[in-house]
Amino acid sequence: MKILGISGSLRKASHNSAILRACAELMPQGMTLSIARIDDLPLFNQDIFDAGLPEPAKRIRAEITAADGVLIASPEYNFSLTAALKNAIDWASRPPSQCWQDKPVAIFSASQGPLGGARVQYDLRRILGQLWAHVLPRPEVFIGSGPTKFTDGKLTDEATRKFLTDLLAGFKPWIERMRVKK
Ligand SMILES: Cc1cc2nc3c(=O)[nH]c(=O)nc-3n(C[C@H](O)[C@H](O)[C@H](O)COP(=O)(O)O)c2cc1C
């Protein structure tokens, strides 16, 4: 089962990206994680789309299409999605072959503050829902006080590791259940 990870944060020291990478070792057997890059996508512009897809847009569309499921980790920026994440979603959303159609998705968020970026998740559910992606309803994972969960750059907080393990364990049967017969 191929899982594509997308982090909504572009910064090198991103906690969301670091936690996303740590998910590779917390996944149940039979799941593998590869992480997409979205920092080289141009800002979505229908004129560019119509003139011929830029390589990074082709790449992310192909990666989402090929994945059995997409795992999104994102901080909350001003109570919602980061522009980078929304841009990636938009590039993959335009027909033909709307890439989010019937795609199983799991999400989590991490922030420096105590709420764990809760609000970004509800906006993500709204956006992906109208694209006919199937977002795992529960468990919800909000990782507050992000920087305190790491020791020497490694995700060491046991409670956080357990929340993520449960999320990924729930994602596997969700993907099987949502699989569309072709
Ligand atoms: C433009 C901007 C807006 C932000 N808005 C919020 C916010 O609404 N809620 C929140 O909890 N944190 C907010 N933050 C703080 C982020 O949660 C924090 O920078 C977090 O560590 C970013 O995630 P990362 O470590 O994966 O880059 C904001 C940060 C930036 C740069």
XYZ file of N, CA and C and ligand atoms in Angstrom:
577
model
N 0.851 -1.190 0.000
C 0.000 0.000 0.000
C 0.888 1.242 0.000
N 0.806 2.010 -1.080
C 1.719 3.158 -1.216
C 1.066 4.429 -0.667
N 1.721 5.032 0.311
C 1.200 6.258 0.907
C 2.083 7.423 0.481
N 1.450 8.479 0.026
C 2.170 9.698 -0.328
C 1.994 10.709 0.804
N 3.110 11.167 1.346
C 3.058 12.178 2.411
C 3.209 13.569 1.821
N 2.387 14.501 2.295
C 2.518 15.903 1.868
C 2.551 16.761 3.125
N 3.603 17.573 3.238
C 3.671 18.512 4.369
C 3.279 19.891 3.880
N 2.455 20.553 4.665
C 2.017 21.908 4.319
C 3.047 22.968 4.650
N 4.135 22.579 5.287
C 5.167 23.553 5.650
C 6.380 23.384 4.750
N 6.909 24.497 4.265
C 8.063 24.425 3.360
C 9.381 24.615 4.089
N 9.339 25.000 5.359
C 10.626 25.340 5.997
C 11.399 24.072 6.358
N 12.738 24.215 6.311
C 13.620 23.051 6.521
C 13.377 22.389 7.870
N 13.245 23.224 8.909
C 13.129 22.672 10.267
C 11.676 22.435 10.675
N 10.810 22.274 9.688
C 9.380 22.098 9.972
C 9.116 20.905 10.894
N 8.300 21.146 11.926
C 7.903 20.043 12.807
C 6.935 19.110 12.089
N 6.056 19.698 11.274
C 5.116 18.841 10.538
C 5.855 17.893 9.602
N 6.863 18.432 8.897
C 7.620 17.566 7.980
C 8.382 16.494 8.759
N 8.957 16.883 9.894
C 9.721 15.910 10.700
C 8.797 14.814 11.234
N 7.614 15.200 11.663
C 6.670 14.201 12.194
C 6.180 13.299 11.050
N 5.969 13.915 9.889
C 5.561 13.124 8.722
C 6.626 12.068 8.394
N 7.893 12.477 8.416
C 8.970 11.502 8.127
C 8.966 10.374 9.167
N 8.688 10.747 10.430
C 8.678 9.733 11.502
C 7.551 8.716 11.293
N 6.521 9.100 10.565
C 5.393 8.179 10.335
C 5.838 6.920 9.595
N 6.930 7.033 8.826
C 7.409 5.861 8.071
C 7.673 4.682 9.004
N 8.154 4.988 10.205
C 8.477 3.878 11.130
C 7.301 3.513 12.048
N 6.209 4.253 11.946
C 5.053 3.974 12.801
C 3.921 3.291 12.033
N 4.145 3.110 10.729
C 3.088 2.538 9.882
C 2.923 1.050 10.100
N 1.693 0.551 9.946
C 1.523 -0.897 10.020
C 2.226 -1.574 8.843
N 2.471 -2.852 9.010
C 3.128 -3.628 7.941
C 2.345 -3.522 6.648
N 3.073 -3.453 5.549
C 2.401 -3.418 4.259
C 2.166 -2.016 3.741
N 2.469 -1.011 4.553
C 2.340 0.383 4.088
C 3.732 0.975 3.915
N 3.934 1.723 2.828
C 5.208 2.418 2.660
C 4.930 3.901 2.413
N 5.875 4.729 2.824
C 5.680 6.186 2.728
C 6.714 6.811 1.809
N 6.254 7.610 0.852
C 7.185 8.480 0.129
C 6.657 9.906 0.299
N 7.584 10.849 0.314
C 7.169 12.218 0.624
C 7.294 13.102 -0.611
N 6.214 13.798 -0.895
C 6.158 14.651 -2.086
C 6.823 15.987 -1.784
N 7.369 16.621 -2.843
C 7.783 18.007 -2.641
C 6.772 18.921 -3.335
N 6.476 20.025 -2.681
C 5.506 20.966 -3.260
C 6.087 22.376 -3.339
N 7.375 22.505 -2.937
C 7.958 23.849 -2.878
C 8.319 24.407 -4.253
N 8.369 23.551 -5.271
C 8.725 24.052 -6.604
C 7.512 24.251 -7.510
N 6.313 24.076 -6.953
C 5.106 24.330 -7.754
C 4.930 25.830 -7.947
N 4.684 26.270 -9.170
C 4.345 27.692 -9.317
C 2.978 27.959 -8.699
N 2.667 29.223 -8.483
C 1.322 29.545 -8.005
C 0.328 29.143 -9.086
N -0.745 28.513 -8.650
C -1.709 28.042 -9.644
C -2.241 29.203 -10.476
N -2.256 28.980 -11.781
C -2.792 29.967 -12.707
C -3.375 29.166 -13.877
N -4.644 29.346 -14.137
C -5.299 28.540 -15.180
C -4.631 28.731 -16.552
N -4.058 29.914 -16.775
C -3.368 30.148 -18.062
C -2.163 29.213 -18.193
N -1.418 29.061 -17.082
C -0.248 28.153 -17.103
C -0.726 26.721 -17.302
N -1.775 26.374 -16.573
C -2.354 25.023 -16.696
C -2.734 24.747 -18.160
N -3.417 25.692 -18.774
C -3.908 25.501 -20.139
C -2.768 25.463 -21.163
N -1.666 26.168 -20.846
C -0.536 26.225 -21.781
C 0.287 24.943 -21.751
N 0.048 24.092 -20.752
C 0.816 22.831 -20.618
C 1.352 22.744 -19.212
N 1.088 21.607 -18.582
C 1.440 21.482 -17.159
C 2.940 21.624 -16.925
N 3.357 22.479 -15.975
C 4.766 22.519 -15.592
C 5.162 21.179 -14.959
N 6.445 20.824 -15.052
C 6.916 19.520 -14.552
C 6.500 19.250 -13.097
N 6.682 20.210 -12.168
C 6.310 19.919 -10.779
C 4.817 19.615 -10.623
N 3.997 20.236 -11.454
C 2.553 19.971 -11.379
C 2.242 18.586 -11.942
N 2.933 18.239 -13.035
C 2.777 16.880 -13.585
C 3.150 15.851 -12.529
N 4.290 16.149 -11.843
C 4.814 15.192 -10.855
C 3.820 14.983 -9.707
N 3.333 16.078 -9.115
C 2.457 15.910 -7.945
C 1.146 15.243 -8.363
N 0.669 15.565 -9.541
C -0.567 14.929 -10.012
C -0.359 13.419 -10.206
N 0.789 13.056 -10.780
C 1.063 11.630 -10.996
C 1.251 10.913 -9.658
N 1.914 11.576 -8.719
C 2.157 10.939 -7.417
C 0.854 10.716 -6.653
N -0.023 11.692 -6.687
C -1.305 11.540 -5.979
C -2.128 10.443 -6.654
N -2.146 10.456 -7.965
C -2.922 9.451 -8.710
C -2.430 8.040 -8.407
N -1.105 7.883 -8.324
C -0.537 6.540 -8.124
C -0.662 6.053 -6.678
N -0.855 6.979 -5.741
C -0.855 6.586 -4.316
C -2.157 5.890 -3.937
N -2.036 4.907 -3.029
C -3.247 4.279 -2.484
C -3.903 5.206 -1.466
N -3.090 6.045 -0.850
C -3.632 6.992 0.129
C -2.673 8.154 0.293
N -3.198 9.287 0.721
C -2.369 10.476 0.930
C -2.452 10.870 2.406
N -1.271 11.094 2.990
C -1.183 11.489 4.395
C -0.706 12.940 4.438
N -1.555 13.825 4.950
C -1.219 15.254 4.951
C -0.911 15.715 6.372
N 0.242 16.375 6.522
C 0.619 16.991 7.803
C 0.721 18.483 7.554
N 0.074 19.280 8.382
C 0.158 20.715 8.091
C 0.046 21.581 9.330
N 0.799 22.666 9.341
C 0.535 23.670 10.370
C -0.702 24.479 9.976
N -1.169 25.250 10.923
C -2.272 26.177 10.655
C -1.648 27.547 10.451
N -1.973 28.199 9.346
C -1.526 29.577 9.117
C -2.761 30.470 9.153
N -2.762 31.384 10.083
C -3.887 32.325 10.193
C -5.235 31.610 10.159
N -5.320 30.595 11.015
C -6.551 29.831 11.252
C -6.957 28.949 10.075
N -6.050 28.709 9.097
C -6.455 27.878 7.958
C -5.242 27.183 7.340
N -5.387 26.789 6.061
C -4.297 26.088 5.364
C -3.134 27.020 5.053
N -1.977 26.446 4.887
C -0.861 27.234 4.355
C -1.122 27.424 2.852
N -0.599 28.513 2.338
C -0.780 28.780 0.899
C -0.160 27.663 0.070
N 0.974 27.134 0.535
C 1.676 26.081 -0.218
C 0.811 24.829 -0.351
N 0.135 24.476 0.717
C -0.698 23.269 0.680
C -1.923 23.488 -0.200
N -2.553 24.653 -0.060
C -3.743 24.941 -0.876
C -3.366 24.952 -2.355
N -2.191 25.492 -2.630
C -1.709 25.547 -4.017
C -1.535 24.128 -4.586
N -0.951 23.241 -3.786
C -0.754 21.858 -4.244
C -2.103 21.174 -4.461
N -3.020 21.394 -3.548
C -4.359 20.799 -3.706
C -5.001 21.319 -4.996
N -4.871 22.615 -5.244
C -5.481 23.208 -6.439
C -4.885 22.624 -7.724
N -3.554 22.498 -7.767
C -2.912 21.948 -8.973
C -3.432 20.540 -9.282
N -3.717 19.779 -8.222
C -4.150 18.389 -8.436
C -5.655 18.283 -8.648
N -6.341 19.392 -8.526
C -7.808 19.319 -8.503
C -8.472 19.562 -9.855
N -7.692 20.032 -10.839
C -8.342 20.452 -12.085
C -8.499 19.297 -13.065
N -9.651 19.206 -13.681
C -9.843 18.169 -14.696
C -9.023 18.459 -15.953
N -8.747 17.495 -16.824
C -9.230 16.112 -16.711
C -8.443 15.338 -15.650
N -9.005 14.240 -15.245
C -8.505 13.386 -14.165
C -8.206 14.169 -12.896
N -9.276 14.570 -12.258
C -9.227 15.239 -10.955
C -8.585 14.251 -9.983
N -7.391 14.591 -9.503
C -6.583 13.581 -8.805
C -7.116 13.196 -7.414
N -7.955 14.025 -6.817
C -8.445 13.733 -5.464
C -9.681 12.841 -5.470
N -10.255 12.636 -6.644
C -11.481 11.843 -6.742
C -11.285 10.463 -6.098
N -12.092 10.147 -5.093
C -12.083 8.839 -4.417
C -10.771 8.522 -3.705
N -9.942 9.513 -3.453
C -8.629 9.245 -2.830
C -8.780 9.206 -1.304
N -8.381 8.103 -0.675
C -8.369 8.081 0.789
C -7.270 9.015 1.327
N -7.621 9.808 2.319
C -6.690 10.794 2.874
C -6.754 10.725 4.396
N -5.590 10.843 5.036
C -5.564 11.013 6.496
C -4.805 12.295 6.777
N -5.199 12.992 7.843
C -4.559 14.276 8.124
C -4.161 14.385 9.598
N -3.098 15.123 9.842
C -2.796 15.557 11.215
C -2.124 16.913 11.132
N -2.078 17.587 12.257
C -1.500 18.933 12.252
C -0.665 19.137 13.506
N 0.373 19.947 13.361
C 1.221 20.285 14.509
C 1.463 21.790 14.513
N 1.456 22.359 15.697
C 1.717 23.796 15.818
C 2.598 24.037 17.037
N 3.110 25.253 17.103
C 3.909 25.600 18.286
C 3.007 25.858 19.482
N 1.816 26.360 19.201
C 0.867 26.666 20.272
C 0.192 25.402 20.793
N -0.657 25.561 21.814
C -1.237 24.388 22.475
C -2.353 23.691 21.704
N -2.992 24.368 20.709
C -4.174 23.776 20.063
C -3.830 22.760 18.977
N -2.599 22.744 18.533
C -2.193 21.742 17.540
C -2.737 21.996 16.146
N -3.120 23.234 15.876
C -3.575 23.547 14.506
C -4.912 22.936 14.160
N -5.785 22.841 15.157
C -7.071 22.166 14.952
C -7.854 22.738 13.769
N -7.811 24.061 13.614
C -8.683 24.684 12.608
C -8.297 24.323 11.178
N -7.008 24.087 10.939
C -6.612 23.742 9.565
C -7.277 22.432 9.139
N -7.494 21.548 10.089
C -8.035 20.230 9.730
C -9.472 20.339 9.239
N -10.245 21.238 9.841
C -11.650 21.341 9.425
C -11.753 22.018 8.064
N -10.857 22.952 7.788
C -10.847 23.552 6.446
C -10.400 22.519 5.413
N -9.410 21.713 5.776
C -8.955 20.655 4.861
C -10.082 19.659 4.567
N -10.812 19.279 5.590
C -11.925 18.329 5.391
C -12.962 18.916 4.441
N -13.240 20.198 4.595
C -14.236 20.866 3.744
C -13.756 20.884 2.282
N -12.505 21.257 2.083
C -11.960 21.377 0.720
C -11.870 20.009 0.049
N -11.298 19.039 0.777
C -11.092 17.712 0.172
C -12.416 16.975 -0.011
N -13.365 17.237 0.886
C -14.680 16.592 0.774
C -15.366 16.968 -0.521
N -15.293 18.248 -0.897
C -15.985 18.662 -2.128
C -15.232 18.195 -3.369
N -13.997 17.695 -3.179
C -13.257 17.085 -4.300
C -13.464 15.567 -4.325
N -14.361 15.081 -3.493
C -14.675 13.657 -3.416
C -13.512 12.803 -2.917
N -12.602 13.431 -2.168
C -11.612 12.620 -1.448
C -12.314 12.070 -0.208
N -11.791 10.972 0.326
C -12.408 10.369 1.503
C -11.455 10.543 2.686
N -11.753 11.514 3.513
C -10.856 11.823 4.624
C -11.247 10.989 5.848
N -10.259 10.261 6.370
C -10.492 9.422 7.557
C -11.098 10.297 8.674
N -12.290 9.913 9.161
C -12.955 10.775 10.155
C -12.257 10.796 11.522
N -11.761 9.647 11.955
C -11.142 9.536 13.271
C -10.087 8.453 13.250
N -9.081 8.449 14.103
C -8.872 9.437 15.162
C -8.363 10.762 14.613
N -8.674 11.833 15.305
C -8.112 13.138 14.959
C -6.827 13.307 15.761
N -5.796 13.819 15.111
C -4.513 13.994 15.816
C -4.067 15.446 15.698
N -4.055 16.122 16.834
C -3.614 17.518 16.923
C -2.385 17.540 17.825
N -1.267 17.958 17.287
C -0.030 17.919 18.066
C 0.349 19.346 18.475
N 0.022 19.675 19.705
C 0.331 21.015 20.217
C 1.750 21.074 20.761
N 2.240 22.279 20.951
C 3.577 22.493 21.522
C 4.625 21.659 20.788
N 4.562 21.694 19.461
C 5.401 20.867 18.592
C 6.857 20.709 19.019
N 7.552 21.826 19.264
C 8.986 21.709 19.544
C 9.305 20.829 20.758
N 8.367 20.682 21.693
C 8.663 19.902 22.906
C 8.592 18.393 22.662
N 8.160 17.992 21.475
C 7.957 16.562 21.220
C 9.209 15.883 20.663
N 10.260 16.667 20.490
C 11.483 16.160 19.859
C 12.661 16.165 20.826
N 13.546 15.183 20.651
C 14.837 15.191 21.321
C 15.891 14.973 20.241
N 16.820 15.889 20.138
C 17.873 15.819 19.113
C 17.292 15.557 17.723
N 16.208 16.247 17.402
C 15.617 16.152 16.072
C 14.776 14.908 15.846
N 14.651 14.049 16.864
C 13.864 12.814 16.686
C 12.548 12.940 17.469
N 11.479 12.444 16.871
C 10.176 12.475 17.543
C 10.199 11.453 18.680
N 10.301 11.940 19.911
C 10.465 11.017 21.038
C 9.263 11.001 21.971
N 8.338 11.935 21.814
C 7.212 11.992 22.746
C 6.318 10.758 22.547
N 6.218 9.959 23.592
C 5.539 8.659 23.479
C 4.060 8.814 23.152
N 3.406 9.796 23.790
C 1.964 9.976 23.543
C 1.738 10.348 22.079
N 2.585 11.212 21.542
C 2.438 11.624 20.135
C 2.667 10.430 19.213
N 3.677 9.628 19.533
C 3.960 8.445 18.698
C 2.758 7.482 18.713
N 2.123 7.373 19.881
C 0.958 6.478 20.002
C -0.227 7.032 19.194
N -0.467 8.354 19.292
C -1.568 8.950 18.508
C -1.374 8.697 17.017
N -0.134 8.860 16.559
C 0.150 8.677 15.131
C 0.028 7.205 14.734
N 0.504 6.327 15.611
C 0.392 4.887 15.343
C -1.075 4.501 15.186
N -1.925 5.045 16.050
C -3.364 4.743 15.970
C -3.981 5.315 14.692
N -3.539 6.518 14.325
C -4.045 7.140 13.083
C -3.708 6.266 11.877
N -2.453 5.815 11.823
C -1.994 5.029 10.670
C -2.626 3.641 10.673
N -2.838 3.087 11.862
C -3.499 1.778 11.959
C -4.944 1.892 11.476
N -5.563 3.036 11.716
C -6.933 3.250 11.245
C -6.986 3.557 9.757
N -5.901 4.125 9.241
C -5.874 4.527 7.829
C -5.881 3.304 6.910
N -5.197 2.241 7.331
C -5.053 1.063 6.463
C -6.426 0.444 6.109
N -7.259 0.108 7.106
C -8.582 -0.435 6.742
C -9.472 0.587 6.042
N -9.249 1.875 6.316
C -10.023 2.924 5.627
C -9.723 2.903 4.127
N -8.450 2.727 3.785
C -8.062 2.672 2.371
C -8.709 1.452 1.713
N -8.667 0.322 2.435
C -9.270 -0.897 1.868
C -10.770 -0.702 1.661
N -11.402 -0.034 2.629
C -12.852 0.159 2.566
C -13.253 1.135 1.452
N -12.410 2.127 1.208
C -12.743 3.177 0.243
C -12.308 2.846 -1.183
N -11.583 1.733 -1.309
C -11.060 1.383 -2.633
C -12.212 1.248 -3.635
N -12.055 1.914 -4.769
C -13.113 1.860 -5.787
C -12.819 0.707 -6.731
N -13.828 -0.135 -6.958
C -13.633 -1.247 -7.903
C -13.642 -0.688 -9.321
N -12.582 -1.040 -10.104
C -12.542 -0.503 -11.483
C -12.669 -1.624 -12.486
C 1.994 33.038 8.560
C 1.835 32.229 9.821
C 0.612 32.126 10.415
C 0.438 31.340 11.562
N -0.813 31.185 12.074
C -1.011 30.306 13.059
C -2.332 29.999 13.494
O -3.312 30.514 13.010
N -2.469 29.071 14.483
C -1.393 28.429 15.049
O -1.584 27.584 15.919
N -0.130 28.717 14.662
C 0.081 29.618 13.684
N 1.359 29.873 13.250
C 2.482 29.234 13.916
C 2.754 27.839 13.366
O 1.903 26.915 13.997
C 4.200 27.450 13.665
O 5.046 28.330 12.972
C 4.478 26.006 13.307
O 5.647 25.576 13.939
C 4.657 25.856 11.827
O 4.778 24.492 11.513
P 6.149 23.848 11.012
O 7.029 23.719 12.228
O 5.745 22.539 10.456
O 6.731 24.782 10.004
C 1.550 30.675 12.138
C 2.809 30.810 11.537
C 2.949 31.552 10.392
C 4.319 31.642 9.737
